[in-house]
CSV table of C-alpha atoms and ligand atoms in Angstrom, one decimal:
chain,number,residue,atom,x,y,z
A,18,MET,CA,-17.1,23.8,99.6
A,19,SER,CA,-18.0,21.8,96.4
A,20,LYS,CA,-21.4,20.3,96.2
A,21,ALA,CA,-21.8,16.5,95.7
A,22,LYS,CA,-22.6,15.7,92.1
A,23,LYS,CA,-26.2,15.0,91.5
A,24,SER,CA,-27.0,11.6,90.1
A,25,ARG,CA,-28.3,11.6,86.6
A,26,VAL,CA,-31.6,9.9,85.7
A,27,LEU,CA,-32.9,9.0,82.2
A,28,SER,CA,-36.0,7.2,81.2
A,29,GLY,CA,-38.2,6.8,78.2
A,30,VAL,CA,-41.7,6.0,77.0
A,31,GLN,CA,-43.1,5.1,73.6
A,32,PRO,CA,-45.5,7.5,72.1
A,33,THR,CA,-48.6,5.4,72.2
A,34,GLY,CA,-51.9,7.4,71.8
A,35,ASP,CA,-53.5,6.5,75.1
A,36,VAL,CA,-51.5,6.5,78.2
A,37,HIS,CA,-52.5,4.0,80.8
A,38,LEU,CA,-52.3,3.7,84.6
A,39,GLY,CA,-49.4,1.2,84.3
A,40,ASN,CA,-47.3,3.9,82.7
A,41,TYR,CA,-48.3,6.5,85.3
A,42,LEU,CA,-47.8,4.3,88.4
A,43,GLY,CA,-44.9,2.2,87.2
A,44,ALA,CA,-42.9,5.1,85.6
A,45,PHE,CA,-44.2,8.7,85.5
A,46,SER,CA,-44.8,9.1,89.2
A,47,SER,CA,-41.1,8.1,90.0
A,48,TRP,CA,-40.0,10.5,87.2
A,49,VAL,CA,-41.8,13.3,88.9
A,50,GLN,CA,-40.1,12.5,92.2
A,51,ALA,CA,-36.7,12.2,90.6
A,52,GLN,CA,-36.8,15.6,88.9
A,53,ASP,CA,-36.5,17.3,92.4
A,54,THR,CA,-33.3,15.7,93.5
A,55,THR,CA,-31.5,14.5,90.4
A,56,GLU,CA,-30.5,15.8,87.0
A,57,SER,CA,-33.3,14.2,84.9
A,58,LEU,CA,-33.9,13.6,81.3
A,59,PHE,CA,-37.0,12.0,79.8
A,60,CYS,CA,-37.3,10.8,76.3
A,61,ILE,CA,-40.3,10.1,74.1
A,62,VAL,CA,-39.0,7.1,72.1
A,63,ASP,CA,-40.5,7.6,68.7
A,64,LEU,CA,-37.9,5.4,67.0
A,65,HIS,CA,-38.9,2.5,69.1
A,66,ALA,CA,-42.5,3.0,68.0
A,67,LEU,CA,-41.4,2.3,64.4
A,68,THR,CA,-40.6,-1.3,65.2
A,69,VAL,CA,-44.2,-2.1,64.7
A,70,GLU,CA,-46.6,-0.9,61.9
A,71,ILE,CA,-47.7,2.7,62.7
A,72,ASP,CA,-49.4,5.4,60.6
A,73,PRO,CA,-47.0,8.4,60.1
A,74,GLY,CA,-49.7,10.9,61.0
A,75,GLU,CA,-50.6,9.0,64.1
A,76,LEU,CA,-46.9,8.8,65.2
A,77,ARG,CA,-46.6,12.6,64.9
A,78,SER,CA,-49.7,13.3,66.9
A,79,ASN,CA,-49.0,10.6,69.5
A,80,THR,CA,-45.5,12.1,70.1
A,81,ILE,CA,-47.0,15.6,70.9
A,82,GLU,CA,-49.8,14.0,72.9
A,83,MET,CA,-47.3,12.1,75.0
A,84,ALA,CA,-45.4,15.3,75.7
A,85,LYS,CA,-48.6,16.8,76.9
A,86,TYR,CA,-49.2,13.8,79.2
A,87,LEU,CA,-45.8,14.0,80.7
A,88,LEU,CA,-46.3,17.7,81.5
A,89,ALA,CA,-49.8,17.0,82.8
A,90,CYS,CA,-48.5,14.2,85.1
A,91,GLY,CA,-46.2,16.7,86.8
A,92,LEU,CA,-42.9,16.9,84.8
A,93,ASP,CA,-41.6,20.4,85.0
A,94,PRO,CA,-39.4,21.7,82.2
A,95,GLU,CA,-37.6,23.9,84.7
A,96,LYS,CA,-36.5,20.8,86.6
A,97,CYS,CA,-35.9,18.3,83.8
A,98,ALA,CA,-35.4,17.9,80.1
A,99,ILE,CA,-38.2,16.3,78.0
A,100,PHE,CA,-37.2,15.5,74.5
A,101,VAL,CA,-37.9,13.4,71.4
A,102,GLN,CA,-35.5,10.5,70.8
A,103,SER,CA,-35.3,10.9,67.0
A,104,GLN,CA,-34.3,14.6,67.4
A,105,VAL,CA,-31.0,13.6,69.0
A,106,PRO,CA,-29.3,11.5,66.2
A,107,GLU,CA,-26.5,10.4,68.7
A,108,HIS,CA,-29.0,7.7,69.8
A,109,THR,CA,-29.0,5.9,66.5
A,110,TYR,CA,-25.2,6.4,66.0
A,111,LEU,CA,-24.4,5.0,69.4
A,112,THR,CA,-26.8,2.1,68.7
A,113,TRP,CA,-24.5,0.9,65.9
A,114,LEU,CA,-21.5,0.9,68.2
A,115,LEU,CA,-23.4,-1.0,70.8
A,116,GLU,CA,-24.8,-3.5,68.2
A,117,CYS,CA,-21.2,-4.3,67.6
A,118,THR,CA,-20.8,-5.0,71.3
A,119,ALA,CA,-24.0,-6.9,72.0
A,120,THR,CA,-24.3,-10.5,70.9
A,121,MET,CA,-27.0,-12.4,69.1
A,122,GLY,CA,-27.3,-14.8,72.1
A,123,GLU,CA,-28.1,-11.9,74.4
A,124,LEU,CA,-30.7,-10.5,72.2
A,125,ASN,CA,-32.2,-13.9,71.6
A,126,ARG,CA,-32.8,-14.2,75.3
A,127,MET,CA,-34.9,-11.1,75.5
A,128,THR,CA,-38.4,-12.3,76.6
A,129,GLN,CA,-40.3,-9.3,75.1
A,130,PHE,CA,-39.0,-10.3,71.7
A,131,LYS,CA,-39.8,-13.9,72.3
A,132,ASP,CA,-43.3,-13.0,73.2
A,133,LYS,CA,-43.9,-10.6,70.3
A,134,GLY,CA,-41.8,-11.7,67.4
A,135,ARG,CA,-40.1,-15.1,67.8
A,136,GLY,CA,-40.6,-17.4,64.8
A,137,ASN,CA,-42.4,-14.8,62.7
A,138,ASP,CA,-40.4,-14.0,59.5
A,139,SER,CA,-42.3,-10.8,58.8
A,140,VAL,CA,-41.3,-9.2,62.1
A,141,LYS,CA,-39.1,-6.2,61.7
A,142,VAL,CA,-35.3,-6.4,62.4
A,143,GLY,CA,-35.8,-3.3,64.5
A,144,LEU,CA,-38.0,-5.2,67.0
A,145,PHE,CA,-35.1,-7.7,67.5
A,146,THR,CA,-32.5,-4.9,68.0
A,147,TYR,CA,-34.9,-2.7,70.0
A,148,PRO,CA,-33.1,-3.3,73.4
A,149,VAL,CA,-29.8,-2.1,71.9
A,150,LEU,CA,-31.4,1.2,71.0
A,151,MET,CA,-32.8,1.4,74.5
A,152,ALA,CA,-29.3,0.8,75.9
A,153,ALA,CA,-28.0,3.6,73.7
A,154,ASP,CA,-30.8,5.9,75.1
A,155,ILE,CA,-29.4,5.3,78.5
A,156,LEU,CA,-25.7,5.0,78.0
A,157,ALA,CA,-25.5,8.2,75.8
A,158,TYR,CA,-26.3,10.2,79.0
A,159,ASN,CA,-24.2,8.2,81.4
A,160,ALA,CA,-27.3,7.8,83.5
A,161,ASP,CA,-26.8,6.5,87.0
A,162,LEU,CA,-30.5,5.5,87.5
A,163,VAL,CA,-33.3,4.4,85.2
A,164,PRO,CA,-36.8,4.6,86.7
A,165,VAL,CA,-38.9,2.0,85.0
A,166,GLY,CA,-41.7,-0.6,85.6
A,167,GLU,CA,-40.8,-4.2,86.2
A,168,ASP,CA,-41.3,-5.2,82.6
A,169,GLN,CA,-38.1,-3.3,81.6
A,170,LYS,CA,-35.8,-5.1,84.1
A,171,GLN,CA,-34.4,-7.5,81.5
A,172,HIS,CA,-33.7,-4.7,79.1
A,173,LEU,CA,-31.9,-2.8,81.8
A,174,GLU,CA,-29.7,-5.8,82.6
A,175,LEU,CA,-28.7,-5.9,78.9
A,176,ALA,CA,-27.8,-2.2,79.0
A,177,ARG,CA,-25.6,-2.9,82.1
A,178,ASN,CA,-23.9,-5.8,80.4
A,179,ILE,CA,-23.2,-3.9,77.2
A,180,ALA,CA,-21.7,-1.0,79.3
A,181,ILE,CA,-19.5,-3.3,81.3
A,182,ARG,CA,-18.3,-5.2,78.2
A,183,PHE,CA,-17.6,-2.0,76.3
A,184,ASN,CA,-15.7,-0.5,79.2
A,185,SER,CA,-13.5,-3.5,79.7
A,186,ARG,CA,-12.8,-3.8,75.9
A,187,TYR,CA,-12.2,-0.1,75.2
A,188,GLY,CA,-11.6,1.6,78.5
A,189,GLU,CA,-13.9,3.4,80.9
A,190,THR,CA,-16.5,5.1,78.7
A,191,PHE,CA,-20.0,4.5,80.1
A,192,VAL,CA,-21.6,4.7,83.6
A,193,VAL,CA,-23.2,1.3,84.4
A,194,PRO,CA,-26.8,2.2,85.1
A,195,ASP,CA,-29.0,0.9,87.9
A,196,PRO,CA,-32.8,0.3,87.5
A,197,LEU,CA,-35.1,2.2,89.8
A,198,ILE,CA,-38.3,0.1,90.2
A,199,PRO,CA,-41.1,1.3,92.5
A,200,LYS,CA,-42.1,-0.8,95.5
A,201,VAL,CA,-45.8,-0.6,94.6
A,202,GLY,CA,-47.2,-0.1,91.1
A,203,ALA,CA,-44.2,-1.7,89.3
A,204,ARG,CA,-46.4,-4.1,87.6
A,205,VAL,CA,-50.0,-2.9,87.2
A,206,MET,CA,-52.1,-5.8,86.0
A,207,ASP,CA,-54.9,-6.0,83.5
A,208,LEU,CA,-58.3,-5.7,85.2
A,209,GLN,CA,-59.9,-8.5,83.1
A,210,THR,CA,-56.8,-10.8,83.0
A,211,PRO,CA,-55.0,-10.0,86.3
A,212,THR,CA,-52.3,-12.5,85.5
A,213,SER,CA,-51.0,-10.3,82.6
A,214,LYS,CA,-49.7,-6.8,82.9
A,215,MET,CA,-51.8,-3.9,81.8
A,216,SER,CA,-50.6,-3.1,78.3
A,217,LYS,CA,-52.1,-1.4,75.3
A,218,SER,CA,-50.9,-4.1,72.9
A,219,THR,CA,-52.1,-7.1,74.8
A,220,SER,CA,-55.1,-6.1,76.9
A,221,SER,CA,-58.8,-5.6,76.0
A,222,PRO,CA,-60.0,-2.0,76.5
A,223,GLN,CA,-62.1,-3.1,79.5
A,224,GLY,CA,-58.9,-4.3,81.2
A,225,ILE,CA,-57.1,-1.0,80.8
A,226,LEU,CA,-57.5,2.2,82.8
A,227,TYR,CA,-56.5,5.1,80.6
A,228,LEU,CA,-55.5,8.5,82.1
A,229,SER,CA,-58.2,10.0,79.9
A,230,ASP,CA,-61.0,7.8,81.3
A,231,THR,CA,-64.1,9.6,82.7
A,232,PRO,CA,-65.1,8.9,86.3
A,233,GLU,CA,-68.0,6.8,84.9
A,234,GLN,CA,-65.6,4.7,82.8
A,235,ILE,CA,-63.2,4.2,85.7
A,236,ASP,CA,-66.1,3.1,88.0
A,237,LYS,CA,-67.4,0.7,85.4
A,238,LYS,CA,-64.0,-0.9,84.6
A,239,VAL,CA,-63.1,-1.2,88.3
A,240,ARG,CA,-66.5,-2.7,89.3
A,241,ARG,CA,-66.2,-5.3,86.5
A,242,ALA,CA,-62.6,-6.1,87.4
A,243,VAL,CA,-62.0,-9.9,87.7
A,244,THR,CA,-61.4,-11.0,91.2
A,245,ASP,CA,-62.2,-14.5,92.5
A,246,ASN,CA,-65.0,-16.4,94.3
A,247,ASP,CA,-63.9,-16.6,97.9
A,248,ALA,CA,-64.7,-13.0,98.7
A,249,GLU,CA,-61.8,-12.6,101.1
A,250,VAL,CA,-59.6,-9.5,100.9
A,251,PHE,CA,-55.9,-10.0,101.4
A,252,TYR,CA,-52.7,-9.1,99.5
A,253,ASP,CA,-51.2,-12.2,97.8
A,254,PRO,CA,-50.4,-11.4,94.1
A,255,HIS,CA,-49.7,-15.1,93.4
A,256,ASN,CA,-53.0,-16.6,94.7
A,257,LYS,CA,-55.2,-13.6,94.5
A,258,PRO,CA,-53.9,-11.5,91.5
A,259,GLY,CA,-57.1,-9.6,90.9
A,260,VAL,CA,-57.7,-8.5,94.5
A,261,SER,CA,-54.0,-7.7,95.0
A,262,ASN,CA,-54.0,-5.6,91.9
A,263,LEU,CA,-56.9,-3.5,93.2
A,264,LEU,CA,-55.2,-3.2,96.6
A,265,GLU,CA,-52.0,-2.0,94.8
A,266,LEU,CA,-54.0,0.5,92.8
A,267,LEU,CA,-55.7,1.8,95.9
A,268,GLY,CA,-52.4,1.9,97.7
A,269,CYS,CA,-50.7,3.9,95.0
A,270,ALA,CA,-53.6,6.4,94.8
A,271,THR,CA,-53.9,6.9,98.5
A,272,GLY,CA,-50.2,6.4,99.6
A,273,GLU,CA,-51.4,3.7,102.1
A,274,ASN,CA,-49.8,0.4,102.7
A,275,VAL,CA,-51.5,-2.5,100.9
A,276,ASP,CA,-51.5,-5.0,103.8
A,277,GLU,CA,-53.0,-2.4,106.1
A,278,LEU,CA,-55.6,-1.5,103.4
A,279,ALA,CA,-56.6,-5.1,103.1
A,280,THR,CA,-57.6,-5.3,106.8
A,281,LYS,CA,-60.2,-2.6,106.2
A,282,TYR,CA,-62.3,-4.7,103.8
A,283,THR,CA,-64.3,-7.8,104.2
A,284,SER,CA,-65.9,-7.9,100.7
A,285,TYR,CA,-65.0,-6.9,97.2
A,286,GLY,CA,-67.8,-4.3,96.6
A,287,PRO,CA,-66.5,-1.6,99.0
A,288,LEU,CA,-62.9,-2.3,97.9
A,289,LYS,CA,-63.9,-1.7,94.3
A,290,ALA,CA,-65.9,1.4,95.1
A,291,ASP,CA,-63.1,3.0,97.1
A,292,THR,CA,-60.5,2.1,94.4
A,293,ALA,CA,-62.6,3.7,91.6
A,294,GLU,CA,-63.1,6.8,93.7
A,295,ALA,CA,-59.4,7.1,94.7
A,296,LEU,CA,-58.3,6.6,91.0
A,297,THR,CA,-60.8,9.3,89.9
A,298,GLU,CA,-59.3,11.7,92.4
A,299,LEU,CA,-55.8,10.8,91.4
A,300,LEU,CA,-56.5,11.5,87.7
A,301,ARG,CA,-58.6,14.6,88.2
A,302,PRO,CA,-55.7,17.1,88.2
A,303,VAL,CA,-53.9,15.3,85.4
A,304,GLN,CA,-57.0,15.6,83.2
A,305,ALA,CA,-57.4,19.3,84.1
A,306,ARG,CA,-53.9,20.0,83.0
A,307,ILE,CA,-54.3,18.1,79.8
A,308,LYS,CA,-57.3,20.3,79.0
A,309,GLU,CA,-55.2,23.4,79.6
A,310,LEU,CA,-52.4,22.1,77.4
A,311,SER,CA,-54.7,21.0,74.6
A,312,ASP,CA,-54.8,24.6,73.1
A,313,ASN,CA,-51.1,25.3,73.7
A,314,GLU,CA,-49.2,23.2,71.2
A,315,SER,CA,-46.6,25.9,70.7
A,316,TYR,CA,-45.6,25.7,74.4
A,317,VAL,CA,-45.3,22.0,74.2
A,318,LEU,CA,-43.0,22.3,71.1
A,319,GLU,CA,-40.9,24.9,72.9
A,320,VAL,CA,-40.4,22.5,75.8
A,321,LEU,CA,-39.3,19.7,73.5
A,322,GLU,CA,-36.9,22.1,71.7
A,323,ARG,CA,-35.3,23.1,75.0
A,324,GLY,CA,-35.0,19.4,75.9
A,325,ARG,CA,-33.4,18.6,72.6
A,326,VAL,CA,-30.7,21.2,73.1
A,327,ARG,CA,-29.8,20.0,76.5
A,328,ALA,CA,-29.9,16.3,75.6
A,329,SER,CA,-27.9,16.8,72.4
A,330,GLU,CA,-25.1,18.6,74.3
A,331,LEU,CA,-24.8,15.7,76.8
A,332,ALA,CA,-25.2,12.9,74.3
A,333,ARG,CA,-22.6,14.4,71.9
A,334,ALA,CA,-19.9,14.4,74.5
A,335,THR,CA,-20.4,10.7,75.4
A,336,VAL,CA,-20.9,9.5,71.9
A,337,ASP,CA,-17.7,11.3,70.7
A,338,ARG,CA,-15.8,9.6,73.5
A,339,ALA,CA,-17.2,6.2,72.6
A,340,SER,CA,-16.5,6.6,69.0
A,341,GLN,CA,-12.9,7.5,69.6
A,342,ALA,CA,-12.5,4.7,72.1
A,343,VAL,CA,-13.3,2.1,69.4
A,344,GLY,CA,-10.9,3.7,67.0
A,345,LEU,CA,-13.0,5.8,64.6
A,346,LEU,CA,-11.3,8.9,63.4
A,347,PRO,CA,-12.7,12.1,64.9
A,348,ALA,CA,-14.2,14.4,62.3
A,349,LYS,CA,-11.7,17.2,63.0
A,350,THR,CA,-8.8,14.9,62.0
A,351,ILE,CA,-10.5,14.2,58.7
A,352,GLN,CA,-10.8,17.9,58.1
A,353,GLY,CA,-7.2,18.3,59.1
A,354,ILE,CA,-6.0,15.7,56.6
A,355,GLY,CA,-8.0,17.3,53.8
A,356,GLY,CA,-7.4,21.0,54.6
A,357,HIS,CA,-3.8,21.4,55.7
B,422,LIG,P1,-43.2,1.6,77.5
B,422,LIG,O1,-43.5,2.8,76.6
B,422,LIG,O2,-43.9,0.3,77.2
B,422,LIG,O3,-43.6,2.0,79.0
B,422,LIG,C1,-43.2,3.2,79.6
B,422,LIG,C2,-43.0,2.9,81.1
B,422,LIG,O4,-44.2,2.5,81.7
B,422,LIG,C3,-43.9,1.3,82.4
B,422,LIG,N1,-45.0,0.4,82.3
B,422,LIG,C4,-45.6,-0.2,83.4
B,422,LIG,N2,-45.3,-0.1,84.7
B,422,LIG,C5,-46.2,-0.8,85.5
B,422,LIG,N3,-47.2,-1.6,85.1
B,422,LIG,C6,-47.5,-1.7,83.8
B,422,LIG,N4,-48.5,-2.5,83.4
B,422,LIG,C7,-46.7,-1.0,82.9
B,422,LIG,N5,-46.7,-0.9,81.5
B,422,LIG,C8,-45.7,0.0,81.2
B,422,LIG,C9,-42.7,0.6,81.7
B,422,LIG,O5,-42.0,-0.2,82.5
B,422,LIG,C10,-41.9,1.9,81.3
B,422,LIG,O6,-41.1,2.3,82.4
B,422,LIG,N6,-38.7,0.1,76.2
B,422,LIG,C11,-39.4,1.1,77.0
B,422,LIG,C12,-39.1,2.5,76.6
B,422,LIG,C13,-37.7,2.9,76.6
B,422,LIG,C14,-36.9,3.2,77.7
B,422,LIG,C15,-35.6,3.7,77.2
B,422,LIG,C16,-37.1,3.1,79.1
B,422,LIG,C17,-36.9,3.2,75.5
B,422,LIG,N7,-35.7,3.6,75.8
B,422,LIG,C18,-34.6,4.0,78.0
B,422,LIG,C19,-36.1,3.5,79.9
B,422,LIG,C20,-34.8,4.0,79.4
B,422,LIG,C21,-40.9,0.8,76.8
B,422,LIG,O7,-41.3,0.3,75.7
B,422,LIG,O8,-41.7,1.4,77.7
């Protein structure tokens, strides 16, 4: 009897130096779950990191550091492929085909570009076309599911629209991917400004919980987290963003339901103390594994090489199909013309 085909999962993360809890709860924890039941590929998107100014040495070390974090958070190279985006040139090749499918209007509507780059002439063209490279990351693997935090929803919608348009213009080529957004932890908020998402580029260090934070740092940041004055504990992200964020963090760390958790607290102090403790416990094994990996760079490079080989094989097949679908001559034909 033939086995049902496993769904394929692809997701990506930028190689920022410090990984924060938003990355972990919004993305990595669903990646770890996905690797057990799906064919999974996870990509460190170093080309995306070039869209803003970054020191070359820092980019190199951040890329390796990110691979260590992915392993420390529980990705298992026996169950999934972990690879570096720039090492699979099919991504950039496919980006061009997709840029000739996407429209200016669509890219103009991307809110992340509006927030970061709109109206600034010195902003890089790559920041504007960034979502098309992201679509190529996904479509190159014919991924069925893309586990991401909520902030990536609009980019996923664009990838879907590009796939649908390409398929209807050139014939069935790409799988139309679905986002996979976790129920809790999809939008971890800044501890100091709980109306904004936790993000390295927009938050103050006191508002961000890094996976590398010591128990003392976690305790201090959580205790100083902005809440509000009425001292009531209930889950209502709109009216009580700070308290709701703490309840979500505690819920993610303990696996408990946020509304039920809220009934256990009548003031903020104990909620903060329990949240800090639960997060410290959540991060303890991750930090222990990071330490183990810190002296083992050759193992990390080996993992990335294995990932590259697997990813290249899959991406090449799709990209060849897409390129022939639009009417580009396959390389073999060109050799044939010259050689025979
Ligand atoms: P990036 O590197 O900003 O973030 C990586 C993942 O972490 C999630 N995330 C969050 N989730 C919850 N709360 C937060 N505060 C928070 N901050 C970040 C993001 O949603 C993401 O899932 N464009 C992408 C990278 C990318 C990609 C891809 C993703 C490139 N190609 C293909 C999926 C598929 C980005 O910049 O993520």
